[in-house]
PDB file of C-alpha atoms in Angstrom:
ATOM      1  CA  MET A   7       0.015   0.021   0.001  1.00 54.00           C
ATOM      2  CA  SER A   8       2.811   2.468   0.852  1.00 56.00           C
ATOM      3  CA  THR A   9       4.398   1.844  -2.560  1.00 53.00           C
ATOM      4  CA  ILE A  10       1.097   2.633  -4.244  1.00 50.00           C
ATOM      5  CA  LEU A  11       0.794   5.905  -2.225  1.00 43.00           C
ATOM      6  CA  LYS A  12       4.387   6.837  -3.168  1.00 47.00           C
ATOM      7  CA  THR A  13       3.747   6.143  -6.792  1.00 43.00           C
ATOM      8  CA  LEU A  14       0.672   8.182  -6.781  1.00 40.00           C
ATOM      9  CA  SER A  15       2.299  11.066  -4.965  1.00 46.00           C
ATOM     10  CA  ALA A  16       5.199  11.041  -7.520  1.00 44.00           C
ATOM     11  CA  ALA A  17       2.617  10.953 -10.350  1.00 42.00           C
ATOM     12  CA  ALA A  18       0.828  13.799  -8.783  1.00 45.00           C
ATOM     13  CA  LEU A  19       3.984  15.873  -8.528  1.00 46.00           C
ATOM     14  CA  ALA A  20       4.742  15.255 -11.998  1.00 43.00           C
ATOM     15  CA  VAL A  21       1.430  16.318 -13.116  1.00 44.00           C
ATOM     16  CA  LEU A  22       1.598  19.401 -11.017  1.00 46.00           C
ATOM     17  CA  THR A  23       4.898  20.368 -12.435  1.00 43.00           C
ATOM     18  CA  LEU A  24       3.760  19.762 -15.941  1.00 42.00           C
ATOM     19  CA  THR A  25       0.489  21.746 -15.524  1.00 44.00           C
ATOM     20  CA  SER A  26       1.765  24.751 -13.422  1.00 46.00           C
ATOM     21  CA  ALA A  27       3.256  26.276 -16.680  1.00 42.00           C
ATOM     22  CA  ALA A  28      -0.061  25.834 -18.667  1.00 49.00           C
ATOM     23  CA  LYS A  29      -2.956  26.009 -16.212  1.00 62.00           C
ATOM     24  CA  ALA A  30      -5.857  23.747 -16.685  1.00 72.00           C
ATOM     25  CA  GLU A  31      -9.364  25.059 -16.862  1.00 84.00           C
ATOM     26  CA  VAL A  32     -10.978  24.381 -13.477  1.00 82.00           C
ATOM     27  CA  SER A  33     -14.422  22.557 -13.587  1.00 86.00           C
ATOM     28  CA  GLU A  34     -17.440  24.223 -11.846  1.00 90.00           C
ATOM     29  CA  HIS A  35     -17.346  21.156  -9.498  1.00 91.00           C
ATOM     30  CA  PHE A  36     -14.390  22.515  -7.739  1.00 95.00           C
ATOM     31  CA  ILE A  37     -14.446  25.125  -5.089  1.00 95.00           C
ATOM     32  CA  ILE A  38     -11.007  26.857  -4.716  1.00 96.00           C
ATOM     33  CA  HIS A  39     -10.002  29.617  -2.283  1.00 96.00           C
ATOM     34  CA  GLU A  40      -6.814  31.371  -1.507  1.00 97.00           C
ATOM     35  CA  VAL A  41      -5.860  30.771   2.096  1.00 98.00           C
ATOM     36  CA  THR A  42      -3.432  32.739   4.228  1.00 97.00           C
ATOM     37  CA  GLN A  43      -2.043  29.679   5.991  1.00 97.00           C
ATOM     38  CA  THR A  44       0.483  27.197   4.663  1.00 97.00           C
ATOM     39  CA  PRO A  45      -1.133  23.855   3.475  1.00 98.00           C
ATOM     40  CA  GLN A  46       0.118  22.148   6.698  1.00 97.00           C
ATOM     41  CA  GLU A  47      -1.184  24.994   8.934  1.00 98.00           C
ATOM     42  CA  ALA A  48      -4.575  25.010   7.196  1.00 98.00           C
ATOM     43  CA  ALA A  49      -4.922  21.227   7.608  1.00 98.00           C
ATOM     44  CA  THR A  50      -4.006  21.489  11.346  1.00 98.00           C
ATOM     45  CA  LEU A  51      -6.642  24.089  11.881  1.00 98.00           C
ATOM     46  CA  ILE A  52      -9.268  21.861  10.169  1.00 98.00           C
ATOM     47  CA  ARG A  53      -8.113  18.867  12.260  1.00 98.00           C
ATOM     48  CA  ASP A  54      -8.443  20.873  15.331  1.00 98.00           C
ATOM     49  CA  PHE A  55     -11.802  22.162  14.554  1.00 98.00           C
ATOM     50  CA  ILE A  56     -13.206  18.652  13.702  1.00 97.00           C
ATOM     51  CA  ALA A  57     -11.697  17.177  16.871  1.00 97.00           C
ATOM     52  CA  MET A  58     -13.628  19.690  18.999  1.00 97.00           C
ATOM     53  CA  ASN A  59     -16.889  19.521  17.098  1.00 96.00           C
ATOM     54  CA  ASP A  60     -19.265  16.570  16.947  1.00 97.00           C
ATOM     55  CA  ASP A  61     -20.901  17.775  13.800  1.00 97.00           C
ATOM     56  CA  TRP A  62     -17.925  16.760  11.704  1.00 97.00           C
ATOM     57  CA  SER A  63     -15.723  13.747  11.171  1.00 96.00           C
ATOM     58  CA  LEU A  64     -12.084  13.236   9.868  1.00 97.00           C
ATOM     59  CA  ASN A  65     -12.237  10.148   7.682  1.00 94.00           C
ATOM     60  CA  GLY A  66      -8.680  10.578   6.111  1.00 94.00           C
ATOM     61  CA  ASP A  67      -5.806  12.844   6.218  1.00 95.00           C
ATOM     62  CA  PHE A  68      -2.587  12.415   4.271  1.00 96.00           C
ATOM     63  CA  GLU A  69       0.381  14.246   2.853  1.00 96.00           C
ATOM     64  CA  MET A  70       0.758  14.391  -0.966  1.00 95.00           C
ATOM     65  CA  MET A  71       3.630  15.397  -3.295  1.00 94.00           C
ATOM     66  CA  GLY A  72       6.321  14.603  -0.671  1.00 93.00           C
ATOM     67  CA  GLY A  73       4.490  16.698   2.017  1.00 92.00           C
ATOM     68  CA  ALA A  74       4.047  19.787  -0.220  1.00 95.00           C
ATOM     69  CA  ALA A  75       0.282  19.237  -0.228  1.00 97.00           C
ATOM     70  CA  VAL A  76      -2.233  17.826   2.274  1.00 98.00           C
ATOM     71  CA  GLY A  77      -5.320  15.843   1.297  1.00 97.00           C
ATOM     72  CA  MET A  78      -8.291  15.491   3.737  1.00 97.00           C
ATOM     73  CA  LYS A  79     -11.514  13.612   3.709  1.00 97.00           C
ATOM     74  CA  ILE A  80     -13.935  15.118   6.067  1.00 96.00           C
ATOM     75  CA  CYS A  81     -17.666  14.517   6.537  1.00 95.00           C
ATOM     76  CA  PHE A  82     -20.603  16.865   7.780  1.00 96.00           C
ATOM     77  CA  ASN A  83     -22.044  14.132   9.846  1.00 96.00           C
ATOM     78  CA  ALA A  84     -25.587  15.156   9.253  1.00 95.00           C
ATOM     79  CA  MET A  85     -25.062  14.284   5.540  1.00 94.00           C
ATOM     80  CA  ARG A  86     -24.850  10.478   6.428  1.00 92.00           C
ATOM     81  CA  GLY A  87     -28.471   9.970   6.991  1.00 94.00           C
ATOM     82  CA  PHE A  88     -29.326  11.550   3.530  1.00 96.00           C
ATOM     83  CA  VAL A  89     -26.816   9.358   1.856  1.00 94.00           C
ATOM     84  CA  GLY A  90     -28.135   6.171   3.558  1.00 93.00           C
ATOM     85  CA  ALA A  91     -31.752   7.134   2.781  1.00 96.00           C
ATOM     86  CA  ALA A  92     -30.973   7.264  -0.889  1.00 96.00           C
ATOM     87  CA  GLY A  93     -29.913   3.688  -0.784  1.00 95.00           C
ATOM     88  CA  LEU A  94     -27.015   2.064   1.071  1.00 94.00           C
ATOM     89  CA  HIS A  95     -24.899   1.683  -2.148  1.00 95.00           C
ATOM     90  CA  ASN A  96     -24.500   5.445  -1.894  1.00 94.00           C
ATOM     91  CA  LEU A  97     -22.383   4.964   1.102  1.00 92.00           C
ATOM     92  CA  ALA A  98     -19.572   4.616  -1.425  1.00 91.00           C
ATOM     93  CA  LEU A  99     -19.946   8.273  -2.021  1.00 90.00           C
ATOM     94  CA  MET A 100     -18.795   9.183   1.418  1.00 87.00           C
ATOM     95  CA  PRO A 101     -17.133  11.123   2.748  1.00 82.00           C
ATOM     96  CA  CYS A 102     -18.582  14.116   0.926  1.00 83.00           C
ATOM     97  CA  GLY A 103     -15.822  16.434   1.818  1.00 91.00           C
ATOM     98  CA  ASN A 104     -12.704  15.796  -0.415  1.00 95.00           C
ATOM     99  CA  ILE A 105     -10.190  18.606   0.248  1.00 97.00           C
ATOM    100  CA  ALA A 106      -6.714  19.500  -0.782  1.00 98.00           C
ATOM    101  CA  PHE A 107      -4.417  22.173   0.441  1.00 98.00           C
ATOM    102  CA  TYR A 108      -1.505  23.152  -1.713  1.00 98.00           C
ATOM    103  CA  GLU A 109       0.763  25.963  -2.667  1.00 97.00           C
ATOM    104  CA  GLU A 110       1.205  27.364  -6.225  1.00 96.00           C
ATOM    105  CA  GLY A 111       3.319  30.442  -7.103  1.00 95.00           C
ATOM    106  CA  GLY A 112       3.862  31.255  -3.392  1.00 95.00           C
ATOM    107  CA  GLN A 113       0.200  31.269  -2.678  1.00 97.00           C
ATOM    108  CA  SER A 114      -1.649  28.657  -0.571  1.00 97.00           C
ATOM    109  CA  TYR A 115      -5.000  27.229  -1.777  1.00 98.00           C
ATOM    110  CA  LEU A 116      -7.982  25.171  -0.438  1.00 98.00           C
ATOM    111  CA  SER A 117      -9.414  23.044  -3.226  1.00 97.00           C
ATOM    112  CA  MET A 118     -12.671  21.169  -2.535  1.00 96.00           C
ATOM    113  CA  LEU A 119     -14.856  18.966  -4.670  1.00 95.00           C
ATOM    114  CA  ASP A 120     -18.266  20.541  -4.344  1.00 95.00           C
ATOM    115  CA  VAL A 121     -20.542  18.212  -2.431  1.00 95.00           C
ATOM    116  CA  GLY A 122     -22.930  18.314  -5.251  1.00 95.00           C
ATOM    117  CA  TYR A 123     -20.874  15.768  -7.086  1.00 94.00           C
ATOM    118  CA  ILE A 124     -22.813  13.053  -5.401  1.00 94.00           C
ATOM    119  CA  THR A 125     -26.012  14.075  -6.999  1.00 95.00           C
ATOM    120  CA  LEU A 126     -24.279  13.906 -10.454  1.00 95.00           C
ATOM    121  CA  LEU A 127     -23.266  10.248  -9.651  1.00 95.00           C
ATOM    122  CA  SER A 128     -26.504   9.238  -8.023  1.00 96.00           C
ATOM    123  CA  PRO A 129     -29.482  11.556  -8.576  1.00 96.00           C
ATOM    124  CA  HIS A 130     -31.864  11.178  -5.667  1.00 97.00           C
ATOM    125  CA  PRO A 131     -34.024  13.703  -3.826  1.00 97.00           C
ATOM    126  CA  SER A 132     -32.494  12.707  -0.476  1.00 97.00           C
ATOM    127  CA  LEU A 133     -29.075  13.359  -1.688  1.00 96.00           C
ATOM    128  CA  GLU A 134     -30.221  16.699  -3.036  1.00 97.00           C
ATOM    129  CA  GLU A 135     -31.643  17.533   0.296  1.00 97.00           C
ATOM    130  CA  GLY A 136     -28.325  16.547   2.047  1.00 96.00           C
ATOM    131  CA  VAL A 137     -26.325  18.620  -0.285  1.00 96.00           C
ATOM    132  CA  ALA A 138     -28.463  21.616   0.395  1.00 96.00           C
ATOM    133  CA  LEU A 139     -27.669  21.133   4.003  1.00 96.00           C
ATOM    134  CA  ALA A 140     -24.007  20.421   3.775  1.00 96.00           C
ATOM    135  CA  ARG A 141     -23.039  23.122   1.365  1.00 96.00           C
ATOM    136  CA  PRO A 142     -23.628  25.997   3.751  1.00 96.00           C
ATOM    137  CA  ALA A 143     -22.081  24.058   6.628  1.00 97.00           C
ATOM    138  CA  TYR A 144     -18.722  23.757   4.706  1.00 96.00           C
ATOM    139  CA  VAL A 145     -18.807  27.377   3.784  1.00 96.00           C
ATOM    140  CA  GLU A 146     -19.467  28.293   7.418  1.00 97.00           C
ATOM    141  CA  MET A 147     -16.587  26.062   8.698  1.00 97.00           C
ATOM    142  CA  PHE A 148     -14.040  27.332   6.173  1.00 97.00           C
ATOM    143  CA  THR A 149     -14.982  30.885   7.020  1.00 97.00           C
ATOM    144  CA  GLU A 150     -14.835  30.385  10.807  1.00 97.00           C
ATOM    145  CA  VAL A 151     -11.649  28.201  10.702  1.00 97.00           C
ATOM    146  CA  LEU A 152      -9.595  29.468   7.689  1.00 97.00           C
ATOM    147  CA  GLY A 153     -11.162  33.003   7.201  1.00 96.00           C
ATOM    148  CA  VAL A 154     -12.274  32.108   3.656  1.00 94.00           C
ATOM    149  CA  LYS A 155     -15.110  34.382   2.456  1.00 82.00           C
TER     150      LYS A 155
END
């Protein structure tokens, strides 16, 4: 498993290096914000917030690109019931918060896959209701914890 992660990290670094000169178009499914913290500092703030808040869960936390970036998988816990109500096969869509912190050109960024991706993969009224609940919760957390507007 460690070899796979190292290979993926090396591949990600190669892709980042190749794409930094020619920026790719960002899909509307990504939410990207500049942050004032380093990637590691931002991740620590999110970890600390989740550790002290029962509304959230940290499902995964890992360094990427030799520690230059941090990936996190977090969940707004209220979302779980909506996902389960749409059919247990939808549990594979969890966690709904897929986040990366990285630095580019001396500026740190937060990149998050918009939680609405789950309704693209599995259209269901329950999932749409959960997304409507989760989106503002993520916005509030990022504003409170990272100062993102």
